mmCIF file of C-alpha atoms in Angstrom:
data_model
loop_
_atom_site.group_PDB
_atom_site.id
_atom_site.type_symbol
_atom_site.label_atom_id
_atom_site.label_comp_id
_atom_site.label_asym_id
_atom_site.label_seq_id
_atom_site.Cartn_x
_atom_site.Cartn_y
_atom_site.Cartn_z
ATOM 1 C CA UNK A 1 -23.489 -49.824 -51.505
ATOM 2 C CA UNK A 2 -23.515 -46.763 -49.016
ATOM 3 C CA UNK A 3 -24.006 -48.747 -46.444
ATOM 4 C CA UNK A 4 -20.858 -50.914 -47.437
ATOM 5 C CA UNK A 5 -17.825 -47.831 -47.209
ATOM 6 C CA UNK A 6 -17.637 -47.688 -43.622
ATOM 7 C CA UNK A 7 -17.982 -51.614 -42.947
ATOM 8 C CA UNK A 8 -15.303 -52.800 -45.723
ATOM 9 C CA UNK A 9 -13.060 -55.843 -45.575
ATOM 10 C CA UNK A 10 -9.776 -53.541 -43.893
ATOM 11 C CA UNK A 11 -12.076 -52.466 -41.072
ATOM 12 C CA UNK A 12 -14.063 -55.476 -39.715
ATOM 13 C CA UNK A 13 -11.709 -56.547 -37.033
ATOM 14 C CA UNK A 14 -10.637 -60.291 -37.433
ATOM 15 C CA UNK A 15 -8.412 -62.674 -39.550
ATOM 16 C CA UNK A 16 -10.882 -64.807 -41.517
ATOM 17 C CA UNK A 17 -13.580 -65.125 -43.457
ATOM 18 C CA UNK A 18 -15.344 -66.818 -40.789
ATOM 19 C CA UNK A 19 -15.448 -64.641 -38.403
ATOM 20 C CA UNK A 20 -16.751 -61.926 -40.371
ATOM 21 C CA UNK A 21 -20.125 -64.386 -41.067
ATOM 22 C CA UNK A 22 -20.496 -65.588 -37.582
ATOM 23 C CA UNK A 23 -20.681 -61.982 -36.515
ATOM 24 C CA UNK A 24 -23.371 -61.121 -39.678
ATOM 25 C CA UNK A 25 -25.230 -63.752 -38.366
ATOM 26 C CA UNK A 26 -25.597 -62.834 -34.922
ATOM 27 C CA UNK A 27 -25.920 -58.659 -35.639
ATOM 28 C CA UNK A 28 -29.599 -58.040 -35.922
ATOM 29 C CA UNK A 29 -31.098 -55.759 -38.660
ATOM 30 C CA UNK A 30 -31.819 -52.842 -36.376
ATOM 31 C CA UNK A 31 -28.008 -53.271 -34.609
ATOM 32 C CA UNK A 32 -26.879 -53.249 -37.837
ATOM 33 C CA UNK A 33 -28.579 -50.179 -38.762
ATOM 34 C CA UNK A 34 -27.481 -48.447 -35.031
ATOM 35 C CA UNK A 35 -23.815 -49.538 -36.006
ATOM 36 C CA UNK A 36 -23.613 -47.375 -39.073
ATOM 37 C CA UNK A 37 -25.791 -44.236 -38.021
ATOM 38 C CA UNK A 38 -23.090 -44.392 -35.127
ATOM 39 C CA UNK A 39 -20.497 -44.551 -37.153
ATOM 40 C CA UNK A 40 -21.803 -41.348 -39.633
ATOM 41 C CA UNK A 41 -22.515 -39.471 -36.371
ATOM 42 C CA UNK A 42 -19.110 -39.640 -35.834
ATOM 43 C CA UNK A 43 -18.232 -38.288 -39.042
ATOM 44 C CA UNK A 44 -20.743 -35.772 -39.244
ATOM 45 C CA UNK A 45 -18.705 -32.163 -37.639
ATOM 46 C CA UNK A 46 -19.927 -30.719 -34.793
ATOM 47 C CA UNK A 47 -19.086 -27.193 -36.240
ATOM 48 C CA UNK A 48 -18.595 -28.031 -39.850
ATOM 49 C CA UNK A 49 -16.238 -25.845 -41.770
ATOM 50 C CA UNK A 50 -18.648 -24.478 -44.442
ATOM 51 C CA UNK A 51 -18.005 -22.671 -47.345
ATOM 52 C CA UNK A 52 -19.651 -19.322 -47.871
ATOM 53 C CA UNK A 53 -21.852 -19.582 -50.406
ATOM 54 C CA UNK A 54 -23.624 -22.192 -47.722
ATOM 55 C CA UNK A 55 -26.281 -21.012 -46.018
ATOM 56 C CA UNK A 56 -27.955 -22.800 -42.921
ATOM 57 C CA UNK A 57 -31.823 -22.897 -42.308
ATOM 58 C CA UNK A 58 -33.517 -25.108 -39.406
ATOM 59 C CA UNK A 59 -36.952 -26.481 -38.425
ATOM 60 C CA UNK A 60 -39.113 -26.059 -35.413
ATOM 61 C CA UNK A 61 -38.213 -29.640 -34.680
ATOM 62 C CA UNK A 62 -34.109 -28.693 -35.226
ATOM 63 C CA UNK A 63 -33.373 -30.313 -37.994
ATOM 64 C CA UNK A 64 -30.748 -28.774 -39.904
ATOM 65 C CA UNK A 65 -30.902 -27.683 -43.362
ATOM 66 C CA UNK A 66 -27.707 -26.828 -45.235
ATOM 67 C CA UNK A 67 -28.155 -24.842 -48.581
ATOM 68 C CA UNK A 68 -25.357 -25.006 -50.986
ATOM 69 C CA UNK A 69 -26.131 -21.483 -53.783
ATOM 70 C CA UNK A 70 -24.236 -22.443 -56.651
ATOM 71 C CA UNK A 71 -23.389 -21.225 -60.115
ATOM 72 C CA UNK A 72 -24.099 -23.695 -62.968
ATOM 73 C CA UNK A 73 -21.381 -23.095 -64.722
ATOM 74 C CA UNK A 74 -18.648 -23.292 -62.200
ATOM 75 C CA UNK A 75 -15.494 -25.761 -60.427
ATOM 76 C CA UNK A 76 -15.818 -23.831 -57.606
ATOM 77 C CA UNK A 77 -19.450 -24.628 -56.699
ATOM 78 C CA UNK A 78 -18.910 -28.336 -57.099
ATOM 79 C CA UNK A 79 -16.103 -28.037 -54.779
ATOM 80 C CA UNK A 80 -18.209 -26.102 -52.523
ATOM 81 C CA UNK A 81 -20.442 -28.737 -52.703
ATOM 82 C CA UNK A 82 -18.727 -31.843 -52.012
ATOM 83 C CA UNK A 83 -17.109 -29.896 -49.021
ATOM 84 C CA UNK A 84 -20.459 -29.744 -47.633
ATOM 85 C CA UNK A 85 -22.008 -32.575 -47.890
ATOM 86 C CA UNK A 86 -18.206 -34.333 -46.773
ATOM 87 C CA UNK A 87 -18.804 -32.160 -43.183
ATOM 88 C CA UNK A 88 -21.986 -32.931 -42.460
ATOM 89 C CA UNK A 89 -22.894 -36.149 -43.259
ATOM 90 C CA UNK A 90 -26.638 -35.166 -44.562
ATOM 91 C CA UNK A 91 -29.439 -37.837 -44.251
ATOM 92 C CA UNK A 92 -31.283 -36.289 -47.688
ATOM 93 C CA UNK A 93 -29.282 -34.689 -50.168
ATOM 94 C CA UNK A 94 -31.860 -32.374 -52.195
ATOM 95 C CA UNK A 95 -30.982 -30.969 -55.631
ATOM 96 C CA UNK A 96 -32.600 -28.262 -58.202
ATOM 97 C CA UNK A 97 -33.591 -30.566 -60.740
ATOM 98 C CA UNK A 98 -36.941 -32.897 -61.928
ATOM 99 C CA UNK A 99 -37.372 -35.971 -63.353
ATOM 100 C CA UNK A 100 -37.752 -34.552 -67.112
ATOM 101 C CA UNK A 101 -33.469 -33.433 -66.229
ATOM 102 C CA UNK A 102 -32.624 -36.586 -64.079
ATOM 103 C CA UNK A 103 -30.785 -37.740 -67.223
ATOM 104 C CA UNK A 104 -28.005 -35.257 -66.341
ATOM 105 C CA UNK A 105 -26.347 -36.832 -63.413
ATOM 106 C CA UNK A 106 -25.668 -40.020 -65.055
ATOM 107 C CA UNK A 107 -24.287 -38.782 -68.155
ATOM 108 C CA UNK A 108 -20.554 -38.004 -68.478
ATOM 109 C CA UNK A 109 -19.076 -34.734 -69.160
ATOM 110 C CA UNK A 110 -17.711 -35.361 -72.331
ATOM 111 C CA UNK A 111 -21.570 -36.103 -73.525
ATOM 112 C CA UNK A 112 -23.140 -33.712 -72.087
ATOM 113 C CA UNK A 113 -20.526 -30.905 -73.212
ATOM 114 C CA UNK A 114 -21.590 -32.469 -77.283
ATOM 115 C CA UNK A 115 -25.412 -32.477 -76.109
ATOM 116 C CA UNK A 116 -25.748 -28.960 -74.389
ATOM 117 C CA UNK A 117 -23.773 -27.754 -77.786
ATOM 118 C CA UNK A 118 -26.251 -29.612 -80.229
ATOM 119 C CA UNK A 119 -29.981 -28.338 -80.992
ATOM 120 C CA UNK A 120 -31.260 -29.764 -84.064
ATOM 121 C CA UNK A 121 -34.730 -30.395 -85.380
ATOM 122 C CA UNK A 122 -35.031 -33.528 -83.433
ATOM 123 C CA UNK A 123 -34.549 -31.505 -79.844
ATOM 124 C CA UNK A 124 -37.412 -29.516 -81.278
ATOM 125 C CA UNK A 125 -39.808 -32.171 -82.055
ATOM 126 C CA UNK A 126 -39.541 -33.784 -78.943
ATOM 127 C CA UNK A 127 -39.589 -30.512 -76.807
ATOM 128 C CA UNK A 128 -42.647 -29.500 -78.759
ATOM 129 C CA UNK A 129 -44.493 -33.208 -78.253
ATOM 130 C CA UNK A 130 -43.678 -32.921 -74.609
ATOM 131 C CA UNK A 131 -44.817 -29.783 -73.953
ATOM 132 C CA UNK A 132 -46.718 -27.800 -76.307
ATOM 133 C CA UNK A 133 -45.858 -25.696 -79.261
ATOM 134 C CA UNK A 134 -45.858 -22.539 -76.956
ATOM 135 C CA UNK A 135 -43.627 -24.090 -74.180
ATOM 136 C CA UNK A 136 -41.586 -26.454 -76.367
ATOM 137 C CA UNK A 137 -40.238 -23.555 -78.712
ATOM 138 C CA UNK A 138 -39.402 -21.602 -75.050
ATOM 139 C CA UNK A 139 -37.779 -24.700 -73.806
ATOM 140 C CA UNK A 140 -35.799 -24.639 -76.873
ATOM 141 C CA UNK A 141 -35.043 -21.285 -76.627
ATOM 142 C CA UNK A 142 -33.809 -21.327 -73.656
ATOM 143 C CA UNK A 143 -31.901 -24.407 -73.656
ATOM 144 C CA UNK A 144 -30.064 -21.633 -76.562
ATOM 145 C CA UNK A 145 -29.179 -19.532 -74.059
ATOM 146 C CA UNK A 146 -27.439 -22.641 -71.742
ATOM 147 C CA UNK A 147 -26.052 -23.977 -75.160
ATOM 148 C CA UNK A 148 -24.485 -20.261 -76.142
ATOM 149 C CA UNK A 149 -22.884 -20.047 -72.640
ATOM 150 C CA UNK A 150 -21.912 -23.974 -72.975
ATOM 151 C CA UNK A 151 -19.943 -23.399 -76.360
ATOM 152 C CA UNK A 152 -18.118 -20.009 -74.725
ATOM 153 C CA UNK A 153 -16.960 -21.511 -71.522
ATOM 154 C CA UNK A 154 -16.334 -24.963 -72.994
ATOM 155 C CA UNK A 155 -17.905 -26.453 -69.438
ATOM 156 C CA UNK A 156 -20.924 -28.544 -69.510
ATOM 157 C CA UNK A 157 -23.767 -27.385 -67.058
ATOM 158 C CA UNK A 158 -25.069 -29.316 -63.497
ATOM 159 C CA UNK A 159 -21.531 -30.471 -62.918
ATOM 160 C CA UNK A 160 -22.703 -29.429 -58.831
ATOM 161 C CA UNK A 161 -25.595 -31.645 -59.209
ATOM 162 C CA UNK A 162 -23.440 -34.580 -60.372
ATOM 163 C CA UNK A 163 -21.077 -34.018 -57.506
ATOM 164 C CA UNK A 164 -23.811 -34.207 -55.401
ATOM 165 C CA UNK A 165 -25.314 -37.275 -56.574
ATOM 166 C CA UNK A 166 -21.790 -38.864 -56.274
ATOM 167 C CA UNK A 167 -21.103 -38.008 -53.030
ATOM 168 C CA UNK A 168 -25.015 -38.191 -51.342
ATOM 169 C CA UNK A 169 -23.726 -42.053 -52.541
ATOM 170 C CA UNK A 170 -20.850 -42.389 -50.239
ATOM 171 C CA UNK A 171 -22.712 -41.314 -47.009
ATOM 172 C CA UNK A 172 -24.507 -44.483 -45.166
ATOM 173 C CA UNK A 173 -28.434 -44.495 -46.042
ATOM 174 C CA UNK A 174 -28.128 -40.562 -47.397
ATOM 175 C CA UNK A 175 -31.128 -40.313 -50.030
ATOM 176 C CA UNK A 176 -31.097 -37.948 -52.892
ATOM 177 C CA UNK A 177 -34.109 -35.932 -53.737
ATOM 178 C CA UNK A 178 -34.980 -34.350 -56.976
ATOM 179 C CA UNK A 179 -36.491 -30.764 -55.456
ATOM 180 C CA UNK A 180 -37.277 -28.637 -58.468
ATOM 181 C CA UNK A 181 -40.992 -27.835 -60.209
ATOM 182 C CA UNK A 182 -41.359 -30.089 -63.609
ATOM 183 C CA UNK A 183 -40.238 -28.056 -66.615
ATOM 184 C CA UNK A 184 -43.706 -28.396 -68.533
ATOM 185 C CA UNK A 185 -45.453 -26.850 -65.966
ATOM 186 C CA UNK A 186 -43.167 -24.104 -65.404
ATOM 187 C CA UNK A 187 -42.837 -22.830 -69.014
ATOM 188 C CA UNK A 188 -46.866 -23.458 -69.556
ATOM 189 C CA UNK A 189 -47.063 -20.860 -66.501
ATOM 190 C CA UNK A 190 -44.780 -18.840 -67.984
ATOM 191 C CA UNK A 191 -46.574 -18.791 -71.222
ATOM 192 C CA UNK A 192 -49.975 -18.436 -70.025
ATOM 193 C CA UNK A 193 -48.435 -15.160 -67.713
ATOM 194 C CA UNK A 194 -47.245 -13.095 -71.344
ATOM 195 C CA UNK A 195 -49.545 -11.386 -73.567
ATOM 196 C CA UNK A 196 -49.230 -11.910 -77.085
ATOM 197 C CA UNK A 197 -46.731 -9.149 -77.533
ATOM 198 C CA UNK A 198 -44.787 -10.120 -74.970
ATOM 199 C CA UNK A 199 -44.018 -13.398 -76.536
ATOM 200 C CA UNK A 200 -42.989 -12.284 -80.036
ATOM 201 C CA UNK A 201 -40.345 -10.180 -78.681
ATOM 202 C CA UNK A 202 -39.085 -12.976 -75.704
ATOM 203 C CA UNK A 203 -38.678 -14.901 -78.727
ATOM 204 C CA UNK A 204 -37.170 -12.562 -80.809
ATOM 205 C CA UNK A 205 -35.187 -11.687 -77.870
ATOM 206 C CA UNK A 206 -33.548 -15.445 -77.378
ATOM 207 C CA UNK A 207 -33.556 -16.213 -80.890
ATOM 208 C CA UNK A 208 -30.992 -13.753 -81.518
ATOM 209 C CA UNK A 209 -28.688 -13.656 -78.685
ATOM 210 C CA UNK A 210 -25.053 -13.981 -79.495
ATOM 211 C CA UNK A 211 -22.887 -12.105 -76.926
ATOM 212 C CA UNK A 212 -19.975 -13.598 -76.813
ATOM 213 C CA UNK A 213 -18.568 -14.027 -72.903
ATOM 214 C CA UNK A 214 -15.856 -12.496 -72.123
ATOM 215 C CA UNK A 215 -12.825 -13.322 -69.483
ATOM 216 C CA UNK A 216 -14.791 -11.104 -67.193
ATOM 217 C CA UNK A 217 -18.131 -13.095 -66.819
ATOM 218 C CA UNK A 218 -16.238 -16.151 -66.360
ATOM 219 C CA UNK A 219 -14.789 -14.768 -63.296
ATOM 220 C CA UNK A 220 -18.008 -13.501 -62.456
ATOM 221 C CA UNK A 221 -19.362 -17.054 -62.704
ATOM 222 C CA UNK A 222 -17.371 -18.245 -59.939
ATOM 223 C CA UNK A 223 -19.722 -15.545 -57.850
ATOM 224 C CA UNK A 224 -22.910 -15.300 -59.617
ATOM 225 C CA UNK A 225 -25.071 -17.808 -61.887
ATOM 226 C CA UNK A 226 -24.314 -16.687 -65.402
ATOM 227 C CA UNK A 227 -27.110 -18.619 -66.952
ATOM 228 C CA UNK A 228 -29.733 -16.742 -63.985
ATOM 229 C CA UNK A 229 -28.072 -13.580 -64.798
ATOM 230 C CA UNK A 230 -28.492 -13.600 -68.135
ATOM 231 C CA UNK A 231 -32.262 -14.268 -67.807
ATOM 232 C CA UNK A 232 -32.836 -12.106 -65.436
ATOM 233 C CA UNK A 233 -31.514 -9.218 -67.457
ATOM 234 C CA UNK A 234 -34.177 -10.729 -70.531
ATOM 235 C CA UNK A 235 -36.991 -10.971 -68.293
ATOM 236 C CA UNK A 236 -36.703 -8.520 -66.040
ATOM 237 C CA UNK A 237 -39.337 -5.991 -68.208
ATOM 238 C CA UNK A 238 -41.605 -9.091 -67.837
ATOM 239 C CA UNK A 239 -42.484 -9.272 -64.363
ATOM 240 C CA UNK A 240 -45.260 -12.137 -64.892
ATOM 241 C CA UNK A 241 -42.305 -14.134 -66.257
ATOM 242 C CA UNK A 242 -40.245 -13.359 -63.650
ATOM 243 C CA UNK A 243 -42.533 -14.783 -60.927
ATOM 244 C CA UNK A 244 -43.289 -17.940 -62.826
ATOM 245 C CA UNK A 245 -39.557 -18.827 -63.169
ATOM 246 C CA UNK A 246 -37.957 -17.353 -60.290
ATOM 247 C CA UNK A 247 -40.121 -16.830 -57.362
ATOM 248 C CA UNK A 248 -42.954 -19.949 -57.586
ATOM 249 C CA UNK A 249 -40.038 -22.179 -58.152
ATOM 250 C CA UNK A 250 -38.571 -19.869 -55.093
ATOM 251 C CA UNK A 251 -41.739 -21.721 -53.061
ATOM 252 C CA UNK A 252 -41.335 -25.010 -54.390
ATOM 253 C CA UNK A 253 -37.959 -25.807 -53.665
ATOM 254 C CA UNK A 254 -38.447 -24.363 -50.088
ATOM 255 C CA UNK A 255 -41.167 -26.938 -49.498
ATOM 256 C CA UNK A 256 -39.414 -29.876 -50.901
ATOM 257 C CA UNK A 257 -36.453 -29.003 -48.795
ATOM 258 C CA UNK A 258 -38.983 -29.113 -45.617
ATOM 259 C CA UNK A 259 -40.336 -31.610 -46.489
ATOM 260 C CA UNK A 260 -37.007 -33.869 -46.879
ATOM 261 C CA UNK A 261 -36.101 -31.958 -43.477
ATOM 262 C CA UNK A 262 -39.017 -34.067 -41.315
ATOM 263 C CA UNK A 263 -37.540 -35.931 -38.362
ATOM 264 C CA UNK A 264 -35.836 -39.122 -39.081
ATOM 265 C CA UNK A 265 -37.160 -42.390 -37.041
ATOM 266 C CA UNK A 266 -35.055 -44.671 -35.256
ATOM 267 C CA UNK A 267 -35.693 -48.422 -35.983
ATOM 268 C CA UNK A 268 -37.051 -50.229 -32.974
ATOM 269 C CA UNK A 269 -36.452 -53.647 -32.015
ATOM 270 C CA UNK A 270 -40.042 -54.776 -31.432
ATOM 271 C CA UNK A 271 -43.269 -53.182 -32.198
ATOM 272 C CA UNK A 272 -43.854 -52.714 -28.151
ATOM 273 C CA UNK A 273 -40.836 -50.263 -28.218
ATOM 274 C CA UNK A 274 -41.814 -46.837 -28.311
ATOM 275 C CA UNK A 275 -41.229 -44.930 -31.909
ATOM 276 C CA UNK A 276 -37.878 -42.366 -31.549
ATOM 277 C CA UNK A 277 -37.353 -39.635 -34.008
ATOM 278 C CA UNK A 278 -34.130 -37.574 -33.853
ATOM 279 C CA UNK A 279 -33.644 -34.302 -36.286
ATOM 280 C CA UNK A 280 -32.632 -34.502 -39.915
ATOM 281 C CA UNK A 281 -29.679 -33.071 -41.574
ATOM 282 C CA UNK A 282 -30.174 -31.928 -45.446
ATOM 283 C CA UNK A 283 -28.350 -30.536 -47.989
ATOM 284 C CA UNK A 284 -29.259 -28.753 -50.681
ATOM 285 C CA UNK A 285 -28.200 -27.436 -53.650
ATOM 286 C CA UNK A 286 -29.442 -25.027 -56.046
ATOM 287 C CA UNK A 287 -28.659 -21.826 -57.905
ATOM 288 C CA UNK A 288 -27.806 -19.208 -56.046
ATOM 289 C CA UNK A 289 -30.733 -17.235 -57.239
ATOM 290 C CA UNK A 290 -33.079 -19.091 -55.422
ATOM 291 C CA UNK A 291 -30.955 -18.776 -51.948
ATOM 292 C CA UNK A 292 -32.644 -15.749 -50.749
ATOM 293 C CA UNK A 293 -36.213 -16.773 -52.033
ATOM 294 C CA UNK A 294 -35.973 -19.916 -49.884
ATOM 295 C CA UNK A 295 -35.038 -17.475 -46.651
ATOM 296 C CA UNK A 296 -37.749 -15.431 -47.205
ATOM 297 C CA UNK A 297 -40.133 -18.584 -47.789
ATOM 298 C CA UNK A 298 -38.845 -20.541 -45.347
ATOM 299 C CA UNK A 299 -41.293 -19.303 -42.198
ATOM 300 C CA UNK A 300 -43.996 -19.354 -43.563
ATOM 301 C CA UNK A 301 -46.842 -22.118 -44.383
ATOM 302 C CA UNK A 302 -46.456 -23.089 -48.584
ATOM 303 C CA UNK A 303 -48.957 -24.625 -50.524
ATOM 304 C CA UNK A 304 -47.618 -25.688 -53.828
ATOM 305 C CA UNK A 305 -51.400 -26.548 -54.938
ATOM 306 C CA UNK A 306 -51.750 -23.705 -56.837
ATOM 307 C CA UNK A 307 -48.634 -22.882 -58.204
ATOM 308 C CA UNK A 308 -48.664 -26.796 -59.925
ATOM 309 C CA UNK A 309 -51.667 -25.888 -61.920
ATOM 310 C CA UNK A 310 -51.989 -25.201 -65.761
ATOM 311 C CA UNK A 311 -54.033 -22.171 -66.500
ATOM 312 C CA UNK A 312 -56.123 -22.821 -69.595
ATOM 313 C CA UNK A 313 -54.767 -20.977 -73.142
ATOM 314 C CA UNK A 314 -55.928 -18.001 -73.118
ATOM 315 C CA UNK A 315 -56.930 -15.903 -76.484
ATOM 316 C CA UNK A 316 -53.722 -14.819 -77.218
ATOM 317 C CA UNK A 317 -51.660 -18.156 -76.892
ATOM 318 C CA UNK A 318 -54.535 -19.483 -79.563
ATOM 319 C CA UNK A 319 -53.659 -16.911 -81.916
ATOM 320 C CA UNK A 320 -50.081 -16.943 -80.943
ATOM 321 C CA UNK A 321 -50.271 -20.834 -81.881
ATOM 322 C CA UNK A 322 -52.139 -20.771 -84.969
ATOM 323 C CA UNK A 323 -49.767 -18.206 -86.094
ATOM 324 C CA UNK A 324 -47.003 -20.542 -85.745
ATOM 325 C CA UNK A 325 -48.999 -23.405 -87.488
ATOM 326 C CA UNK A 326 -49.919 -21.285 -89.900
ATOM 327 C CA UNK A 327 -46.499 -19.654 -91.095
ATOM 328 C CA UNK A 328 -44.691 -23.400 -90.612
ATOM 329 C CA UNK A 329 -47.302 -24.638 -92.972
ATOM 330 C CA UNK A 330 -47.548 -21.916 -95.392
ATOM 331 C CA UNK A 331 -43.522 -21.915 -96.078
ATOM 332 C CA UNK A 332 -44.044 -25.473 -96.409
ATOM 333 C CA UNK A 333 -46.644 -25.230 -99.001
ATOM 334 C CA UNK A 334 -44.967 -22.155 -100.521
ATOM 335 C CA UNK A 335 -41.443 -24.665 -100.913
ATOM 336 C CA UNK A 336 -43.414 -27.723 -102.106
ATOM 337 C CA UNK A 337 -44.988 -25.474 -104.620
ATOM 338 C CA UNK A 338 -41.522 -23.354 -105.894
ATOM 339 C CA UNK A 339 -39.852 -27.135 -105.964
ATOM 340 C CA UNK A 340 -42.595 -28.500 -108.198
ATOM 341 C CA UNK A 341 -42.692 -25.630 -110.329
ATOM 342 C CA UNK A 342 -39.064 -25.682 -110.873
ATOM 343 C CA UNK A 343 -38.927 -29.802 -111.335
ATOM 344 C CA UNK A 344 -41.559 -29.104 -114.196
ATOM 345 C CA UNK A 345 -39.509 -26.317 -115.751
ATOM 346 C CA UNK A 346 -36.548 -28.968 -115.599
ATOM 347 C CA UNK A 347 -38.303 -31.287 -117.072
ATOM 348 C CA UNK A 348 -39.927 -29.843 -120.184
ATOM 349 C CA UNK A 349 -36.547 -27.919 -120.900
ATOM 350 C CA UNK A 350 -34.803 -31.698 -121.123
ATOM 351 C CA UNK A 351 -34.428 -32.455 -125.094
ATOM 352 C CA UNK A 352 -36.246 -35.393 -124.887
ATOM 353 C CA UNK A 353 -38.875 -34.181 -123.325
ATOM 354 C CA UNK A 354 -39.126 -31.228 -125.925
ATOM 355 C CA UNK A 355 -39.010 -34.097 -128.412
ATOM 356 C CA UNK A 356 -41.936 -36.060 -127.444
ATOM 357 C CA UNK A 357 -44.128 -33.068 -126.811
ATOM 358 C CA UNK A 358 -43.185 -32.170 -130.534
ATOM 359 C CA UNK A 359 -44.304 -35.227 -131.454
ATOM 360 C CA UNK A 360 -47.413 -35.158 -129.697
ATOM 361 C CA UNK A 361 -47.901 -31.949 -131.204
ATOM 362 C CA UNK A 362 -47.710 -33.487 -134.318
ATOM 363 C CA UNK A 363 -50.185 -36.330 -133.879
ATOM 364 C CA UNK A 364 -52.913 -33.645 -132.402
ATOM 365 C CA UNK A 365 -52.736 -31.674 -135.586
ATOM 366 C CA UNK A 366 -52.770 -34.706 -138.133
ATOM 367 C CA UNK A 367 -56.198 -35.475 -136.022
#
């Protein structure tokens, strides 16, 4: 469908039908493909006009990599956004998301304004199945936060990362990337990084936040990520938490963009041709907290190894867990057991039931 834009019906020169399959006929698969990279070359700006929340990285084999710091809450970072990936052209478009948030750039706004809004018992459930108690009840909390800033500003979040996956579409043979750490590792890191402590009152913290936003932080949106912001200023006494969620994700995006940044190869007509490789051209786009991580990452040599493993519970989480278990089971038992007691008291005080009990009164003394 890429592929199609810059080869419709208005530009193939001609007047008939014919002429258009004669010439489909003869074109080879690798002319074809020379044809259209042409073409986007030609599109793609020399010296792109950039916006300036844009800020351009390269390889030691010159490709180019073009990263777009956005806020998540914001018009003008989807503008900025489709701007950039309009002026260069990229051959990988790479966005801050993974596969367990894929859902988002398919769904319309309107949907995801009503889901972002909505956490109910169901959310829960399914967080907690997914994850963990531990890490589902963060997930939850923090999808709070995102819902609390949702309901102020009345705008859903990752409208930049559907802009990008519209527009990655419209660029010939442009693939889109998902470039962010899965969400149940990240939030079992997290977890496994606080001591016990430090949990109850992260989750004391979220559970209560109400601030409302005022006309000030929405202006502030269009410059800084309110959602980052507003964690950072919760997590900032934690600095465990603060590496698991900010700077090892800082690492992995950094080596997903490299790696979508590897040299591009030409197709060859024959396999006696020689292999040619010419530099890539990225975009990417992620929240402008993670901008100057990814500088500071991006000379050096990243393994991701480590930072994608699970530590083990340690003695804490256990306790933290049964807790949890232990409290949700114990109200349950505690309602089951005030509802039955009341239901009995109910019953015996109905007439009827005071009658027959009377009655079998009397039959136990005649006896």
């Amino acid at each position: 469908q890429a592929a199609a834009d810059p080869m419709s019906s208005s530009d193939v020169p001609g007047d008939g039908p014919k002429e258009t399959s004669s010439v489909s006929q003869n074109i080879s698969d690798a002319d074809a493909f020379k044809i259209l990279l042409e073409m986007k070359m030609k599109k793609r700006q020399k010296k792109p006009a950039l916006p300036s929340t844009v800020t351009e990285l390269e390889t030691e084999d010159g490709s180019k990599v073009y990263v777009v710091g956005t806020a998540h809450f914001s018009d003008s970072s989807k503008k900025d956004v489709v701007k950039t990936i309009q002026e260069v052209q990229p051959d990988v478009v790479v966005v801050e998301l993974c596969q367990y948030r894929v859902s988002m750039l398919k769904m319309d706004e309107r949907t995801l304004l009503k889901e972002a809004k909505e956490i109910n018992l169901e959310k829960l459930q399914q967080a907690v199945k997914q994850n963990g108690v531990m890490s589902g009840l963060m997930q939850m909390l923090l999808l709070k936060v995102s819902a609390h800033i949702t309901e102020q500003l009345g705008m859903a979040p990752g409208g930049e990362f559907r802009e990008a996956f519209k527009e990655a579409s419209k660029v010939p043979f442009c693939k889109f990337h998902l470039g962010d750490r899965p969400i149940p590792v990240t939030f079992k890191r997290a977890i496994a990084a606080l001591s016990f402590w430090q949990k109850v009152k992260l989750a004391w913290g979220l559970c209560f936040l109400s601030d409302p936003i005022s006309k000030d932080d929405v202006e502030k949106c269009k410059q800084k990520d309110l959602l980052e912001q507003m964690m950072a200023e919760m997590i900032g006494e934690f600095p465990d938490l603060h590496r698991t969620i900010v700077s090892e994700r800082d690492i992995y995006l950094t080596y997903m963009l490299k790696q979508a940044a590897k040299q591009i190869e030409l197709p060859r007509a024959s396999e006696t041709e020689p292999r040619k490789y010419i530099p890539a051209v990225v975009v990417g786009v992620v929240g402008m907290g993670h901008v100057p991580g990814i500088e500071k990452n991006w000379n050096s040599d990243l393994n991701i190894q480590e930072i994608m493993s699970v530590p083990p519970p340690s003695a804490s989480s256990k306790i933290f867990k049964f807790a949890v278990k232990a409290t949700v089971f114990g109200l349950m038992g505690y309602g089951c057991y005030r509802i039955g007691q009341r239901t009995i008291q109910f019953i015996l005080s109905m007439p009827a039931a005071q009658s027959y009990l009377q009655k079998l009164t009397e039959i136990r003394s005649q006896h």
